XYZ file of C-alpha atoms in Angstrom:
568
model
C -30.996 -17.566 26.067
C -28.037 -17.500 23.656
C -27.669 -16.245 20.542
C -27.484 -19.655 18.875
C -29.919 -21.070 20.782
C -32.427 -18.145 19.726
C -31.270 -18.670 16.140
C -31.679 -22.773 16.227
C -35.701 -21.859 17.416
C -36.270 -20.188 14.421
C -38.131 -22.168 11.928
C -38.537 -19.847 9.094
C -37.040 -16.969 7.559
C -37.287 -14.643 4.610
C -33.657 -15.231 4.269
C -31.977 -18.357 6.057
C -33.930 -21.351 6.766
C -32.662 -23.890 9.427
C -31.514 -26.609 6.726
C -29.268 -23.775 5.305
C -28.041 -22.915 8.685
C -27.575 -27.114 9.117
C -25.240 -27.179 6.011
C -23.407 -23.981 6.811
C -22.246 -25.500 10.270
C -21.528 -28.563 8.771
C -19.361 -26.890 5.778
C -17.802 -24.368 8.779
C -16.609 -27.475 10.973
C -15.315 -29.309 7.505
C -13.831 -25.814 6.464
C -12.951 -24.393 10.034
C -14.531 -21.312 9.372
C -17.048 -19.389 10.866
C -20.528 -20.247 10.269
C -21.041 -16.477 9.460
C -18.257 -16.750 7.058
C -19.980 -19.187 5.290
C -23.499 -17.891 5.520
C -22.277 -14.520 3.421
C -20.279 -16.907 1.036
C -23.315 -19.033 0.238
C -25.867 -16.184 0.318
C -23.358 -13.934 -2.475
C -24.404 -10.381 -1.139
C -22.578 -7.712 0.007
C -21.320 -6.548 3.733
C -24.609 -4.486 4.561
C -27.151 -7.236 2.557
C -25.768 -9.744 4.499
C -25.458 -8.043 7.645
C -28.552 -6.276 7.788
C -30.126 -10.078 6.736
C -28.382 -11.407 9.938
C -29.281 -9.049 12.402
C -33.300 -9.441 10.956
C -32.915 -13.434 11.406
C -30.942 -12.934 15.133
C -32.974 -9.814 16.080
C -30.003 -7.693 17.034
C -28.596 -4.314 16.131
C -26.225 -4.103 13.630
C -22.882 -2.010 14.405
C -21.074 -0.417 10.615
C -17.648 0.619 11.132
C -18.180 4.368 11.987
C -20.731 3.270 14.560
C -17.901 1.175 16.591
C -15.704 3.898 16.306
C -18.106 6.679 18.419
C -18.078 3.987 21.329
C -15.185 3.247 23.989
C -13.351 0.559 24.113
C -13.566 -1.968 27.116
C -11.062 -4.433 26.769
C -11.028 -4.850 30.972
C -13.954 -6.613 30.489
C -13.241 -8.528 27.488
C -9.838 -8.987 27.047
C -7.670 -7.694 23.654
C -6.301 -11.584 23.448
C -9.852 -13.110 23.246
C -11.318 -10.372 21.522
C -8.729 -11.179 18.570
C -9.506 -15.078 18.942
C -12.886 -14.571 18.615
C -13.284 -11.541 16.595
C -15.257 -9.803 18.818
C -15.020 -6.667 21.055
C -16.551 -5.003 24.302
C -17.375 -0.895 23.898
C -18.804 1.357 26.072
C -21.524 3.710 24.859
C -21.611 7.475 26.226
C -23.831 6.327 28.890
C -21.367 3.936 29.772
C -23.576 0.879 28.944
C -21.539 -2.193 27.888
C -22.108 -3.956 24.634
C -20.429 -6.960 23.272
C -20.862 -6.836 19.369
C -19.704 -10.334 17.766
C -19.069 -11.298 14.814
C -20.136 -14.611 14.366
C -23.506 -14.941 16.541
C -23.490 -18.987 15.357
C -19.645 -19.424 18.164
C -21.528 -21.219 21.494
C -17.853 -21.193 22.755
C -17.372 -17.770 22.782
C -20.590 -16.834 24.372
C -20.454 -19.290 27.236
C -17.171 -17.983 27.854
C -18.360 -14.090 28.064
C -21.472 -14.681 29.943
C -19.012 -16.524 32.317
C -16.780 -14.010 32.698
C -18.073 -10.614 32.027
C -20.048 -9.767 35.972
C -21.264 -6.731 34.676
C -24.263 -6.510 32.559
C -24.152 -5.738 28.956
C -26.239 -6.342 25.363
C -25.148 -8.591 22.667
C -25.021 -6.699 19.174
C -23.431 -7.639 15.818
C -20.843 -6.472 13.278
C -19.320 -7.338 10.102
C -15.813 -9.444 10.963
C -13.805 -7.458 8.916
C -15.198 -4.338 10.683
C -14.327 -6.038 13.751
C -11.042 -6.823 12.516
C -10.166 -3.611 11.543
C -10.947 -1.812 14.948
C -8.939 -4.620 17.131
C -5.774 -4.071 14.236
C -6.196 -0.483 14.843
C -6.184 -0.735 18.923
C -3.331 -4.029 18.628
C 0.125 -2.473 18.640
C -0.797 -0.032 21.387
C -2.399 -2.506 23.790
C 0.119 -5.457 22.616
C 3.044 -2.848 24.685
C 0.602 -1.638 27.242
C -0.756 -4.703 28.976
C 2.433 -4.822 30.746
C 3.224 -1.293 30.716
C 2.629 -1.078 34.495
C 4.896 -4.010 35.695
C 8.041 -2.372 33.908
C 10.199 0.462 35.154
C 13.554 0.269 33.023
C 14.265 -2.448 31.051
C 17.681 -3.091 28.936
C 17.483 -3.190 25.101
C 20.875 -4.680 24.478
C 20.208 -8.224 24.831
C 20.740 -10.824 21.648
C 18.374 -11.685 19.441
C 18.056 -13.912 16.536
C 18.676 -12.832 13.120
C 15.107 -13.253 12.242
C 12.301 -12.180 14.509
C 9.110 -13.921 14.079
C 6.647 -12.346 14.575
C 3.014 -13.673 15.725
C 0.040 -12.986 17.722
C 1.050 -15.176 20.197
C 5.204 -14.401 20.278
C 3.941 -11.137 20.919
C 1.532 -11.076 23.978
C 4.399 -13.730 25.418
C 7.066 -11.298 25.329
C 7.954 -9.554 28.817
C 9.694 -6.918 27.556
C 7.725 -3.952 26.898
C 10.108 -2.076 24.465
C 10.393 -5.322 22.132
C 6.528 -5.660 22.589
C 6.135 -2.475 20.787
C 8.794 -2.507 18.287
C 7.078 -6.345 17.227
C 3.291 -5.255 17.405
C 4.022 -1.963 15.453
C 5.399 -4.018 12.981
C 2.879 -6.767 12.572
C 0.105 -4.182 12.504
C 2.006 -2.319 9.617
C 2.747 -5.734 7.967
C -0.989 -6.531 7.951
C -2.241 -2.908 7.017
C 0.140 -3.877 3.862
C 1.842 -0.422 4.744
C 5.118 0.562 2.637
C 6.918 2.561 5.387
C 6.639 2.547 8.774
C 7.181 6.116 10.697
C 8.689 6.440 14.330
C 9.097 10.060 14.725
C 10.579 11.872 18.144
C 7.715 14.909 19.042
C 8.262 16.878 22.351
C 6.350 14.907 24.226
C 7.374 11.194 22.928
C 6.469 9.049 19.975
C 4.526 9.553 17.247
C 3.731 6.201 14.962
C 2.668 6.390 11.304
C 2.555 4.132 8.382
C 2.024 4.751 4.657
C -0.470 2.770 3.001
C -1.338 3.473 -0.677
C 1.116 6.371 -0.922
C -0.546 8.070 2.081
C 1.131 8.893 5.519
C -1.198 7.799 8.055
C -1.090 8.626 11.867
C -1.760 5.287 13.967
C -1.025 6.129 17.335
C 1.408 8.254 19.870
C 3.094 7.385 22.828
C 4.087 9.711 25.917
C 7.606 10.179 27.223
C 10.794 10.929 26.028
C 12.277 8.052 27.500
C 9.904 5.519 25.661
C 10.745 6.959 22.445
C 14.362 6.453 23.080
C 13.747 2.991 23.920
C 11.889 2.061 21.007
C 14.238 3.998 18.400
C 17.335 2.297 20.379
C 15.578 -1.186 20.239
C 15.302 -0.880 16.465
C 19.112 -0.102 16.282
C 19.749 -3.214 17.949
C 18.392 -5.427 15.621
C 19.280 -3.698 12.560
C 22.880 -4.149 13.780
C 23.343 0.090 14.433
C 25.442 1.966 16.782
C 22.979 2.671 19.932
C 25.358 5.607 21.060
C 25.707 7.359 17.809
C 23.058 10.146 17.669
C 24.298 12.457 16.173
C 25.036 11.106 12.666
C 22.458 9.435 10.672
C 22.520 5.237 10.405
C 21.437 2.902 8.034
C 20.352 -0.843 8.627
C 18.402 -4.221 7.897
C 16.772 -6.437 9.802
C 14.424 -9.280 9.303
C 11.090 -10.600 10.555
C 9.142 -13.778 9.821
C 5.181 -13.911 9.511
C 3.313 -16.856 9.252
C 6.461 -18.832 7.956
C 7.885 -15.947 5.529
C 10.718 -13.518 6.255
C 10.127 -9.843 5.262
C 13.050 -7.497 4.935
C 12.996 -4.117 6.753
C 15.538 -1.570 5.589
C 16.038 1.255 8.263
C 16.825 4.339 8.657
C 17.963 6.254 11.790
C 18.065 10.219 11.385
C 18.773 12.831 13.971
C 16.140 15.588 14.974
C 14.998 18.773 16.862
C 13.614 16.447 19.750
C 15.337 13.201 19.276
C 16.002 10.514 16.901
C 13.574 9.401 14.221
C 13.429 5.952 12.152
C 11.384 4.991 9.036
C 11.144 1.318 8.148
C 10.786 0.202 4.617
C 8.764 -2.635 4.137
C 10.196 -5.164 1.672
C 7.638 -7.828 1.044
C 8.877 -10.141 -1.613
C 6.529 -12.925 -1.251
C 3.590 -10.058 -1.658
C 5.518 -8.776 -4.718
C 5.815 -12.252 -5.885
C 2.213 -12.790 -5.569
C 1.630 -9.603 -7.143
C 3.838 -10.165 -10.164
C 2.978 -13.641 -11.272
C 1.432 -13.254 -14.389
C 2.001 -9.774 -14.343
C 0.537 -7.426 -17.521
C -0.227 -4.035 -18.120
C -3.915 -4.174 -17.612
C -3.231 -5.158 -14.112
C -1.877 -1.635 -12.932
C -5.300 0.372 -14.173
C -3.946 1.970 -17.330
C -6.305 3.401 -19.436
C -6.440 1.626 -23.140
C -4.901 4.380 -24.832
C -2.512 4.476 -22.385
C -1.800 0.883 -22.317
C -1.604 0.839 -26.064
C 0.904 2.858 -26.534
C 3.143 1.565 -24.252
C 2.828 -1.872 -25.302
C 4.180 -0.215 -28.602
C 7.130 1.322 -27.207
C 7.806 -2.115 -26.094
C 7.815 -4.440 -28.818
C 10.168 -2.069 -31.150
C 13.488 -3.435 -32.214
C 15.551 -0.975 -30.471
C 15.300 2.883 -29.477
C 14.421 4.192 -25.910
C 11.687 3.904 -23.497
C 11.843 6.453 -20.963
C 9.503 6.018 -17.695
C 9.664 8.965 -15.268
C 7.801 10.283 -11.954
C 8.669 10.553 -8.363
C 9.737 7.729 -5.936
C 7.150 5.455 -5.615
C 5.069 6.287 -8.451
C 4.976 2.442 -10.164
C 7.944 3.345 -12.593
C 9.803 -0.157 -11.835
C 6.664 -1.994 -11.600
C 5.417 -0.630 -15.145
C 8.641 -1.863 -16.588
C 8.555 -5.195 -15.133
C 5.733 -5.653 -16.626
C 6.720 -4.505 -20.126
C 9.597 -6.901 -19.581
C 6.991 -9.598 -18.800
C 4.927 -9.019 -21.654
C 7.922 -9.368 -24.274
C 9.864 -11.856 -22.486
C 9.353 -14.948 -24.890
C 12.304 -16.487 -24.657
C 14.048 -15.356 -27.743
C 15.405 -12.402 -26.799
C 18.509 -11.614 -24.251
C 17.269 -9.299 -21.771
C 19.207 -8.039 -19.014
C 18.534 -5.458 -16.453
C 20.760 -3.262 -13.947
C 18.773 -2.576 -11.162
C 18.975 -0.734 -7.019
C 17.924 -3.148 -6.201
C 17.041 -6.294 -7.596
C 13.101 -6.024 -6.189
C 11.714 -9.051 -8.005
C 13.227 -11.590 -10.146
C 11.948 -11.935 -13.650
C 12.419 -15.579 -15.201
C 14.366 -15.708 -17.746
C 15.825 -12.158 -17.258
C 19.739 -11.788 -16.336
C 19.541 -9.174 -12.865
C 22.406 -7.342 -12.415
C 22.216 -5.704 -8.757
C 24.127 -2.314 -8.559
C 26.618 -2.536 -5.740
C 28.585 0.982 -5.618
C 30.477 -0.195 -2.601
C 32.122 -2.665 -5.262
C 32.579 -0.001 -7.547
C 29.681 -1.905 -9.189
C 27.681 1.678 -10.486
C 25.269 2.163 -13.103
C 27.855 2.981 -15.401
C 30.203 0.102 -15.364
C 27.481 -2.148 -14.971
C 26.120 -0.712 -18.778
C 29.444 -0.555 -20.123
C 29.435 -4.700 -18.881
C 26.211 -5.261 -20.033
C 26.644 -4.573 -23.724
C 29.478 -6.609 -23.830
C 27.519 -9.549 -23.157
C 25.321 -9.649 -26.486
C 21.703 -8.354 -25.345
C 18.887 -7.701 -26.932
C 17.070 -5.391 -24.754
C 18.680 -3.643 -21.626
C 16.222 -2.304 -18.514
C 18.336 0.130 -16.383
C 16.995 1.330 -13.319
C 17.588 4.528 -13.044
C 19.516 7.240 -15.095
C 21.252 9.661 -12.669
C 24.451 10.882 -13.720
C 25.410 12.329 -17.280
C 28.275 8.893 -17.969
C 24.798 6.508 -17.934
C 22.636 8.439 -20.033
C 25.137 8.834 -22.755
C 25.195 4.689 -22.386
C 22.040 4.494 -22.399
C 21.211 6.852 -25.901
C 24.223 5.481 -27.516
C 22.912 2.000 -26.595
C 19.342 2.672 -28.172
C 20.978 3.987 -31.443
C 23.587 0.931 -31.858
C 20.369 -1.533 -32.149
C 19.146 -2.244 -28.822
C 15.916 -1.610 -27.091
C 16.806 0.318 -23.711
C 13.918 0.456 -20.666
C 14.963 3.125 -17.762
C 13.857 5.757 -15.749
C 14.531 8.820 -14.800
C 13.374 11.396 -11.826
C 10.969 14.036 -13.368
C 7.989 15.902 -12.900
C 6.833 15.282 -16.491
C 7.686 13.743 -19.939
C 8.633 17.807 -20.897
C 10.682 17.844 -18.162
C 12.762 14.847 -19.163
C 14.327 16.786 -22.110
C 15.689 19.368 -19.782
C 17.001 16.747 -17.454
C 19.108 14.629 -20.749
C 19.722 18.146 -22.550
C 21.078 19.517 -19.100
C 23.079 16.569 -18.363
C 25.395 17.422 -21.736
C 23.431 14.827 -24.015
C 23.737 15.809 -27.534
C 19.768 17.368 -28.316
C 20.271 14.768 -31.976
C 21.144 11.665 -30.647
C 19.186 11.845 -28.180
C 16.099 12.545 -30.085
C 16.799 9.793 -32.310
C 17.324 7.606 -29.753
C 13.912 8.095 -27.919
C 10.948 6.592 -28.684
C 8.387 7.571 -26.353
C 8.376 9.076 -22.791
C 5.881 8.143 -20.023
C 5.425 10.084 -16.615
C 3.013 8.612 -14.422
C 1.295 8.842 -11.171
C -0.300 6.611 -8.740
C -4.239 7.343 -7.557
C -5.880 6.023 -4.845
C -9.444 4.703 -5.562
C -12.608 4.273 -3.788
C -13.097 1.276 -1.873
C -15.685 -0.809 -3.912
C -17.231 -2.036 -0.014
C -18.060 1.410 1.026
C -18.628 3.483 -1.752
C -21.543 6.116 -1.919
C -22.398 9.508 -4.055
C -21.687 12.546 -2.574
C -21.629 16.218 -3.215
C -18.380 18.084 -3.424
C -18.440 22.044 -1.910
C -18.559 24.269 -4.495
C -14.830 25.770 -3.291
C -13.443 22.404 -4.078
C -15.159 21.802 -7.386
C -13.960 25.221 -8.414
C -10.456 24.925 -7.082
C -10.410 21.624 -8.999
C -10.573 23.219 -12.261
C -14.225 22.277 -12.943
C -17.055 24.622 -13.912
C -20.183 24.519 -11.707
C -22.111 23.301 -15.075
C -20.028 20.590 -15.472
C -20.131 19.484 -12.288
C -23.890 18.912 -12.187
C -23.086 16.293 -15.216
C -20.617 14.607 -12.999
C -21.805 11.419 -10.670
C -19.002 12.273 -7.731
C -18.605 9.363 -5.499
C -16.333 8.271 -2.656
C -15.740 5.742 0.206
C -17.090 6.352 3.511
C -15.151 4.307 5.271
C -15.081 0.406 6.544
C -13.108 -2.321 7.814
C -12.331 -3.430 4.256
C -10.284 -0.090 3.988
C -9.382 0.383 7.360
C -11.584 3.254 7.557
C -9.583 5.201 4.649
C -12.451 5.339 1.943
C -9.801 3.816 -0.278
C -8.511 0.392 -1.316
C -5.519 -0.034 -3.705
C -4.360 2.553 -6.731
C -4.170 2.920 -10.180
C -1.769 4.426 -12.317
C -2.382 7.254 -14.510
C -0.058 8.761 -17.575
C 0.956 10.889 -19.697
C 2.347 10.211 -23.144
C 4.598 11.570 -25.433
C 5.270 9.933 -28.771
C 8.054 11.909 -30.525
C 6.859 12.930 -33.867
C 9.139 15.093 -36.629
C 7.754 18.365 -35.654
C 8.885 17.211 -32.157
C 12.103 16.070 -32.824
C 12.701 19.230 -34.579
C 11.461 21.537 -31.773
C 13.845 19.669 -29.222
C 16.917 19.673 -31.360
C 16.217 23.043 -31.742
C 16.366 24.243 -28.189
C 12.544 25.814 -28.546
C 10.995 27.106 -25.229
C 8.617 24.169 -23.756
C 5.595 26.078 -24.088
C 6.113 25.728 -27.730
C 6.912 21.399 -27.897
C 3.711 21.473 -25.160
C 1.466 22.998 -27.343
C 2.860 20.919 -30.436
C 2.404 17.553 -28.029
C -1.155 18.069 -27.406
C -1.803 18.821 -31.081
C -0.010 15.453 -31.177
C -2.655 13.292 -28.875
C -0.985 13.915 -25.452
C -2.972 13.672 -22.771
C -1.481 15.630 -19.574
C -1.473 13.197 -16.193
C -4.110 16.036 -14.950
C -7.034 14.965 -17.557
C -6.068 11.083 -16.994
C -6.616 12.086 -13.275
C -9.977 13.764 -13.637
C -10.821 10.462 -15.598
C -11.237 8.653 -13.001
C -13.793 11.408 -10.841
C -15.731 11.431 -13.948
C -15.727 7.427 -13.865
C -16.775 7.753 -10.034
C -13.415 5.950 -9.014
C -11.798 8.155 -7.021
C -12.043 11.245 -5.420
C -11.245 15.358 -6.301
C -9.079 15.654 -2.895
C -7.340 12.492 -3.872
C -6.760 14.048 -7.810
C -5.992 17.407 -6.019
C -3.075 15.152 -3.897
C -1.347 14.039 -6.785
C -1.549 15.871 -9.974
C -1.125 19.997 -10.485
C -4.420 21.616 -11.015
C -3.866 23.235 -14.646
């Protein structure tokens, strides 16, 4: 007897009756979802509720995501292709017993089909679909290249190709090429995974795939044999439009992709090693930033109030400097975009120099640095206040010509946004001082500095207590009394994180609002112990405390705080 069958002959139960189960199928087939899908919707718990509440109606074991990933894989007797249709997967246990765990137990299709064609015998079980997802997108751009892996010797990677790839489940399994299989299911896992960077490094022994998701390198998978790695590293030069006999020299390209009817830009870069040639892939997704911006505030990137406050401050004053610093890929650009958004009404000219342009603003003239041109930071300023503005965001400050712009800008009467590369708002007057800005005007230029970081948080599916060794609580900077006040919590790990423990980050900063005694300490060259000490007295708040915050609040972790900020 099938699942559904078994579940249809149930007449009552503590959680699902068979009317609901009646209007779920009917709302799946008007809906084309699952009827799982639709069960969890209409029931409102979480994952393991509604799990644990389906495997007591069905009378099946429930599989969690660290369960799955003890077993084997068995994809000879359940295909990866179906598997991803369906949302379901075959594993081996260490006794080598087969098990198909589903996730929807209400698809007759699918069952019919497996009892069909799977000769050897095997238990049903369930799991949570995004659990299930999460494994198959895990095992996907490995088994994408492999399933023809044995049918190809050498194959060319010269041949022509479009200028945009697309990219799809289905594009990919068709392809015959093994290299190009690869290259295209790497990239559509990383694209779903919502990873920043994508990692093909050259090891002794072949290819070693990563991707960075939430700030994080993360290993994916590996492949044996020099000659594969060349390959794929070659195949990625072809498309970007690079030199496949250079090696020596490093190479920088572009190519394009389309997913689900929307291009995504990939900028590359090709740099020689020890054991071959590496490439890392930056992921620009405008339609995600797009999403991501619309309606874009400060409360949306996880500031803290006082935080938040302040900043909002530094933005709506009639002119002076707002300096934003921290290290690439900290949310410095994204934190200014949405100042920009939250004093854009219309009655101000605002115009921005940016490399690059990542989103446009509405109503905001974007000036895109081109130094090839002889279009640099520089002359673009020097332009830009010749075309009446009211506030001015430059991107980045990195040679001594802008940021003498840039201050004399703020003191002739208009509000400047821009960042600069720093390891804190003390070290920012070093950086101006040392690139030959006058100590005065520059201190009467700025208004406020902010450094900040990105943190990774707990995943809100997965999250539990837990109990930190006493080594780490100590190494954190935390007394062993103060720790017993502390409710330490992390993720354990799901398909809603991909297993990480984390899902998304928030930004933490630190502050400093220039004061007299301030100003005075700076002009006067004093040591930075001294304009520390005078900041705190001032209400600074160091990115360390803002860090440990957010352990105290249970949202993240002390590794994760560790990762990011120096332990003081």
């Amino acid at each position: 007897m099938s699942i559904v069958t078994a579940a249809v002959d149930i007449r009552e139960s503590g959680t699902f009756t068979p009317r609901q189960l009646r209007e779920a199928r009917a709302m799946a087939a008007q809906t084309k979802r699952s009827v799982s899908e639709v069960l969890e919707d209409q029931m409102g718990a979480s994952h393991k509720d509604f799990m644990t509440a389906l495997g007591g109606l069905l009378h099946y074991p429930i599989f969690n995501m660290d369960n799955i990933n003890h077993l084997q894989p068995a994809f000879e007797n359940l295909s990866f292709s179906k598997s991803a249709e369906w949302l379901c997967v075959a594993l081996n246990d260490e006794n080598d017993n087969l098990i198909v765990i589903l996730s929807d137990p209400f698809n007759l299709e699918a069952q019919t089909w497996i009892e069909q064609h799977i000769p050897k015998a095997f238990t049903w079980g369930l799991a949570h679909r995004a659990d299930v997802a999460a494994y198959l997108a895990h095992h996907e751009k490995s088994l994408v290249a492999m399933d023809s892996m044995q049918d190809v010797v050498d194959e060319s990677s010269s041949e022509d190709e479009d200028d945009v790839e697309d990219l799809s489940f289905k594009t990919i399994s068709e392809e015959s090429s093994v290299i190009v299989k690869l290259v295209h299911s790497t990239v559509y896992d990383a694209l779903k995974a919502e990873a920043s960077d994508i990692h093909l490094e050259t090891t002794p022994t072949g290819l070693a795939i990563k991707y960075r998701i939430d700030g994080v390198l993360v290993a994916v998978s590996s492949l044996d044999g020099l000659e594969m790695a060349e390959q794929v590293i070659s195949r990625i030069k072809v498309i970007s439009g690079l030199d496949i006999t250079e090696r020596r020299t490093p190479q920088d390209g572009r190519f394009k992709v389309s997913v689900q009817r929307h291009e995504v830009d990939l900028r590359v870069s090709i740099m020689p090693s020890v054991f071959g040639e590496c490439a890392v892939l930056r992921v620009l997704d405008k339609r995600a930033l797009s999403d991501h911006m619309k309606g874009l505030r400060l409360d949306h990137l996880g500031f803290d109030e006082k935080s938040m406050a302040f900043i909002r401050r530094l933005s709506n004053e009639p002119y002076g400097m707002v300096l934003v610093t921290g290290p690439t890929g900290s949310g410095k650009t994204t934190t200014l975009y949405a100042a920009l958004t939250e004093i854009n009404h219309g009655e101000d000219k605002i115009i921005t120099i940016e490399d690059p342009v990542e989103y446009q603003l509405p109503g905001v003239l974007q000036i895109p640095v081109n130094e090839k041109k002889g279009l640099t930071f520089e002359r673009g300023l020097r332009s830009i206040l010749r075309h009446d503005p009211d506030k001015i965001m430059v991107g980045e400050i990195r040679d001594p010509e802008t940021a003498q712009i840039a201050v004399q800008s703020a003191l002739t009467g208009h509000l400047v946004f821009t960042t600069v590369h720093a390891n804190n708002v003390f070290d920012v007057l070093g950086r101006f001082i040392h690139m030959g800005v006058d100590p005065y005007s520059f201190v009467s230029a700025l208004n406020g500095i902010v450094a900040q970081r990105l943190v990774r948080v707990n995943c809100t599916e997965c999250i539990t207590d837990y109990t930190p060794e006493e080594s780490e609580i100590l190494e954190s900077g935390i007394s062993l009394e103060q720790a017993k006040t502390i409710r330490f919590r992390r993720g354990t790990g799901c398909g809603h994180c991909r297993g990480t423990g984390f899902k998304g980050r928030k930004a933490i900063a630190e502050i400093l609002n220039l004061n007299d005694e301030l100003r005075e300490l700076i002009i006067g060259k004093q040591p930075v112990r001294l304009v520390r000490e005078a900041a705190k007295r001032n209400g600074t708040r160091l990115l360390r405390e803002g860090a440990l915050d957010l352990v105290f609040q249970g949202e993240s972790t002390l590794h994760e705080v560790n990762r990011v900020t120096f332990i003081a």
